[in-house]
CSV table of C-alpha atoms and ligand atoms in Angstrom, one decimal:
chain,number,residue,atom,x,y,z
A,1,MET,CA,9.6,-35.8,14.2
A,2,THR,CA,12.6,-35.6,16.5
A,3,ILE,CA,13.9,-32.1,17.0
A,4,GLU,CA,17.6,-31.6,17.6
A,5,ILE,CA,19.2,-28.3,18.6
A,6,ARG,CA,23.0,-28.1,18.2
A,7,ARG,CA,25.9,-25.9,17.2
A,8,LEU,CA,26.5,-25.9,13.4
A,9,HIS,CA,29.8,-27.0,11.9
A,10,ALA,CA,31.6,-26.7,8.6
A,11,ALA,CA,29.7,-29.8,7.3
A,12,ASP,CA,26.4,-27.9,7.7
A,13,ALA,CA,27.5,-25.1,5.4
A,14,ARG,CA,25.4,-26.0,2.4
A,15,GLU,CA,22.1,-26.3,4.4
A,16,TYR,CA,22.9,-23.2,6.4
A,17,GLN,CA,23.7,-21.2,3.3
A,18,ALA,CA,20.4,-22.1,1.7
A,19,LEU,CA,18.3,-21.3,4.8
A,20,ARG,CA,20.2,-18.0,5.4
A,21,ARG,CA,19.5,-17.0,1.8
A,22,GLU,CA,15.8,-17.9,2.3
A,23,SER,CA,15.8,-15.7,5.4
A,24,LEU,CA,17.2,-12.7,3.5
A,25,GLU,CA,14.9,-13.1,0.6
A,26,GLN,CA,11.7,-13.7,2.6
A,27,GLU,CA,12.3,-11.2,5.4
A,28,PRO,CA,14.4,-8.3,4.0
A,29,ALA,CA,13.1,-5.9,6.7
A,30,ASN,CA,14.2,-8.3,9.5
A,31,PHE,CA,17.9,-8.7,8.6
A,32,GLU,CA,20.6,-6.2,8.2
A,33,ALA,CA,22.3,-8.0,5.4
A,34,ALA,CA,20.9,-7.8,1.9
A,35,VAL,CA,20.8,-10.9,-0.4
A,36,GLU,CA,23.5,-9.2,-2.6
A,37,ASP,CA,25.8,-8.6,0.4
A,38,GLU,CA,26.2,-12.4,0.7
A,39,ALA,CA,25.6,-13.5,-2.9
A,40,ALA,CA,29.3,-13.9,-3.6
A,41,MET,CA,29.9,-16.1,-0.5
A,42,THR,CA,30.7,-19.7,-1.5
A,43,THR,CA,29.8,-22.7,0.4
A,44,GLU,CA,33.5,-23.1,1.3
A,45,ALA,CA,33.5,-19.6,2.7
A,46,TRP,CA,30.4,-20.4,4.8
A,47,ALA,CA,32.1,-23.6,6.0
A,48,ALA,CA,35.1,-21.6,7.2
A,49,LYS,CA,32.7,-19.2,9.0
A,50,LEU,CA,30.7,-21.9,10.6
A,51,ALA,CA,33.9,-23.4,11.9
A,52,ASP,CA,34.9,-20.1,13.4
A,53,VAL,CA,31.8,-18.4,14.6
A,54,GLN,CA,29.0,-19.8,16.8
A,55,PHE,CA,26.0,-20.7,14.6
A,56,PHE,CA,23.2,-22.8,16.0
A,57,GLY,CA,20.6,-24.8,14.2
A,58,ALA,CA,17.4,-26.6,14.9
A,59,PHE,CA,16.9,-29.8,12.9
A,60,SER,CA,13.5,-31.5,12.4
A,61,GLY,CA,14.7,-35.0,11.5
A,62,GLN,CA,17.6,-34.3,9.1
A,63,ARG,CA,16.2,-30.9,7.9
A,64,LEU,CA,17.5,-27.6,9.1
A,65,VAL,CA,14.5,-25.6,10.1
A,66,GLY,CA,15.9,-22.8,12.3
A,67,ILE,CA,19.1,-20.8,12.6
A,68,ALA,CA,20.7,-18.3,14.9
A,69,ARG,CA,24.1,-16.8,15.5
A,70,PHE,CA,25.9,-15.6,18.5
A,71,HIS,CA,29.1,-13.6,18.8
A,72,ALA,CA,30.9,-12.0,21.8
A,73,GLU,CA,32.6,-8.7,21.5
A,74,THR,CA,36.4,-9.0,21.8
A,75,GLY,CA,37.8,-5.7,23.0
A,76,ALA,CA,39.2,-5.7,26.6
A,77,LYS,CA,36.4,-3.4,27.8
A,78,VAL,CA,33.5,-5.0,25.9
A,79,SER,CA,34.1,-8.7,26.1
A,80,HIS,CA,31.2,-8.9,28.6
A,81,ARG,CA,28.8,-8.1,25.8
A,82,GLY,CA,27.5,-10.4,23.1
A,83,HIS,CA,25.0,-10.3,20.2
A,84,VAL,CA,22.4,-12.6,18.8
A,85,THR,CA,21.8,-12.1,15.1
A,86,GLY,CA,20.3,-14.0,12.1
A,87,VAL,CA,17.4,-15.7,13.9
A,88,TYR,CA,15.1,-17.4,11.4
A,89,LEU,CA,12.6,-20.2,11.5
A,90,ARG,CA,11.1,-21.8,8.4
A,91,PRO,CA,7.5,-20.8,8.4
A,92,GLU,CA,6.3,-24.4,9.0
A,93,ALA,CA,8.4,-24.5,12.2
A,94,ARG,CA,7.0,-21.3,13.7
A,95,GLY,CA,4.5,-21.4,16.5
A,96,THR,CA,6.0,-24.6,17.9
A,97,ASP,CA,8.5,-24.8,20.7
A,98,ILE,CA,11.4,-25.0,18.2
A,99,ALA,CA,12.3,-21.3,18.2
A,100,THR,CA,12.2,-21.3,22.0
A,101,ARG,CA,14.5,-24.3,22.3
A,102,LEU,CA,16.9,-22.9,19.7
A,103,MET,CA,17.1,-19.5,21.5
A,104,GLU,CA,17.5,-21.3,24.9
A,105,ALA,CA,20.6,-23.1,23.5
A,106,VAL,CA,22.0,-19.8,22.2
A,107,ILE,CA,21.3,-18.1,25.6
A,108,THR,CA,23.0,-21.0,27.5
A,109,ALA,CA,26.1,-20.6,25.3
A,110,ALA,CA,26.0,-16.9,25.6
A,111,ARG,CA,25.7,-16.9,29.3
A,112,ARG,CA,28.9,-18.9,29.6
A,113,GLN,CA,30.8,-16.1,27.8
A,114,VAL,CA,29.1,-12.7,28.4
A,115,ARG,CA,27.0,-10.9,30.9
A,116,PHE,CA,24.8,-8.9,28.5
A,117,VAL,CA,23.2,-10.3,25.4
A,118,TYR,CA,21.9,-7.8,22.8
A,119,LEU,CA,19.7,-8.0,19.8
A,120,LEU,CA,17.8,-5.8,17.4
A,121,VAL,CA,14.2,-6.2,16.3
A,122,ASN,CA,12.3,-4.4,13.6
A,123,ALA,CA,9.9,-2.2,15.5
A,124,SER,CA,6.9,-3.6,13.5
A,125,ASN,CA,7.9,-7.2,14.1
A,126,GLN,CA,5.4,-7.8,16.9
A,127,ARG,CA,5.9,-11.6,16.8
A,128,ALA,CA,9.6,-11.4,17.4
A,129,LEU,CA,9.2,-8.7,20.1
A,130,ARG,CA,6.8,-11.0,22.0
A,131,PHE,CA,9.1,-14.0,21.4
A,132,TYR,CA,12.2,-12.3,22.8
A,133,THR,CA,10.2,-10.7,25.7
A,134,ARG,CA,9.0,-14.1,26.7
A,135,LEU,CA,12.6,-15.2,26.8
A,136,GLY,CA,13.5,-12.4,29.2
A,137,PHE,CA,14.9,-9.7,26.8
A,138,VAL,CA,13.9,-6.2,27.7
A,139,VAL,CA,13.7,-3.1,25.5
A,140,PHE,CA,16.3,-0.4,26.3
A,141,GLY,CA,16.2,1.7,23.2
A,142,HIS,CA,14.9,2.6,19.8
A,143,ASP,CA,17.0,3.3,16.7
A,144,PRO,CA,15.1,5.7,14.4
A,145,GLY,CA,17.6,5.1,11.6
A,146,GLY,CA,17.1,1.3,11.5
A,147,LEU,CA,17.1,-0.2,8.0
A,148,LEU,CA,16.3,1.3,4.6
A,149,VAL,CA,14.6,-1.4,2.5
A,150,ASP,CA,13.5,-0.4,-1.0
A,151,GLY,CA,13.2,3.2,0.1
A,152,VAL,CA,11.1,2.4,3.2
A,153,LEU,CA,12.6,3.2,6.6
A,154,HIS,CA,12.2,0.4,9.3
A,155,GLN,CA,13.0,1.5,12.8
A,156,ASP,CA,14.7,-0.9,15.3
A,157,ILE,CA,14.0,-1.8,18.8
A,158,LEU,CA,17.1,-2.5,20.9
A,159,MET,CA,16.7,-5.4,23.4
A,160,VAL,CA,19.1,-6.8,26.0
A,161,LEU,CA,19.1,-9.9,28.2
A,162,LEU,CA,20.4,-8.7,31.5
A,163,PRO,CA,22.7,-10.7,33.8
A,164,GLU,CA,20.9,-12.9,36.3
A,165,ALA,CA,22.5,-14.1,39.5
A,166,GLY,CA,23.9,-17.6,39.1
A,167,THR,CA,23.1,-18.1,35.5
A,168,HIS,CA,26.5,-17.2,34.0
A,169,ASP,CA,29.2,-19.6,35.0
A,170,GLY,CA,32.0,-18.9,32.5
A,171,PRO,CA,35.3,-17.1,33.1
A,172,GLY,CA,35.6,-13.4,33.5
A,173,MET,CA,32.2,-12.9,34.9
A,174,PRO,CA,32.7,-11.0,38.2
A,175,GLU,CA,29.8,-9.2,39.7
A,176,ALA,CA,29.5,-5.7,38.3
A,177,GLU,CA,31.7,-3.2,40.3
A,178,VAL,CA,29.6,-0.1,40.6
A,179,PRO,CA,31.7,2.7,42.0
A,180,LEU,CA,30.1,4.1,45.1
A,181,LYS,CA,29.9,7.8,45.4
A,182,SER,CA,32.0,8.8,48.4
A,183,ASP,CA,30.8,12.4,48.9
B,218,COA,C1,10.8,-14.5,15.3
B,218,COA,C2,10.7,-16.1,15.2
B,218,COA,C3,12.1,-16.7,15.3
B,218,COA,C4,9.8,-16.5,16.4
B,218,COA,O1,9.6,-17.9,16.3
B,218,COA,P1,8.1,-18.4,16.5
B,218,COA,O2,8.1,-19.9,16.4
B,218,COA,O3,7.3,-17.7,15.5
B,218,COA,O4,7.8,-17.9,18.0
B,218,COA,P2,6.7,-18.4,19.0
B,218,COA,O5,5.5,-18.9,18.3
B,218,COA,O6,7.4,-19.3,20.0
B,218,COA,O7,6.4,-17.0,19.8
B,218,COA,C5,5.9,-15.9,19.1
B,218,COA,C6,5.0,-15.1,19.9
B,218,COA,O8,4.3,-14.1,19.1
B,218,COA,C7,2.9,-14.4,19.1
B,218,COA,N1,2.5,-14.1,17.7
B,218,COA,C8,2.3,-15.0,16.8
B,218,COA,N2,1.9,-14.4,15.7
B,218,COA,C9,1.8,-13.1,15.9
B,218,COA,C10,1.5,-11.9,15.2
B,218,COA,N3,1.2,-12.0,13.9
B,218,COA,N4,1.6,-10.7,15.8
B,218,COA,C11,2.0,-10.6,17.1
B,218,COA,N5,2.3,-11.7,17.9
B,218,COA,C12,2.2,-12.9,17.3
B,218,COA,C13,2.8,-15.8,19.6
B,218,COA,O9,1.5,-16.0,20.2
B,218,COA,C14,3.9,-15.8,20.6
B,218,COA,O10,3.5,-15.1,21.7
B,218,COA,P3,3.6,-15.7,23.2
B,218,COA,O11,5.0,-16.0,23.4
B,218,COA,O12,3.1,-14.6,24.1
B,218,COA,O13,2.7,-16.9,23.2
B,218,COA,C15,10.0,-16.5,13.9
B,218,COA,O14,8.7,-16.1,13.9
B,218,COA,C16,10.7,-16.1,12.6
B,218,COA,O15,11.6,-16.7,12.2
B,218,COA,N6,10.2,-15.0,12.0
B,218,COA,C17,10.8,-14.5,10.8
B,218,COA,C18,12.2,-14.0,10.9
B,218,COA,C19,12.3,-13.0,12.1
B,218,COA,O16,11.5,-12.1,12.3
B,218,COA,N7,13.5,-13.1,12.8
B,218,COA,C20,13.8,-12.3,14.0
B,218,COA,C21,14.7,-11.2,13.6
B,218,COA,S1,15.1,-10.2,15.0
């Protein structure tokens, strides 16, 4: 089956909405949003969001099998930072190279816009931790507060993809200016 990785558009809203809902239902401890948080969102509302925000999808033939979202921060002092959220592969698509290809597309897009790419992983999600580590993300922290799911506390691991020389070619990406101590 041919695999296609591409940015999602408004026309993908119905398929995205269904897979997003599946992700929240199947993996409540791996996503910040609860099913009820997004239950009122119509397909039209998702279409508007997909037209506005960078969502990526992996298609096996015509079927959407993987999703991920990227957004850059917008404040003047933080626009060099971006976040990957909502990464989910249908179970049958896991353990192939699809997730890697999807995330590589996200990272390529992110690198054009920001220098630092952040994400959160449930501390007990060893599979995702290995996956992101293989892609170059490193652990820089630990959020003991994490998520509370049905009364159970899930701690988060904070990961970042650091800038690499020559890999970000977008605007506003000067080398970091680290003030030198003069005394
Ligand atoms: C996280 C996810 C996107 C990764 O995709 P994937 O296709 O499963 O990833 P891969 O198979 O390419 O890589 C997973 C790695 O974990 C390893 N792994 C597989 N099952 C594992 C398990 N039960 N425990 C620990 N490691 C495991 C694999 O061997 C592989 O390691 P390697 O890179 O050293 O070979 C996918 O599993 C998924 O959608 N999970 C459910 C939702 C989720 O957790 N999303 C992430 C939220 S931050």
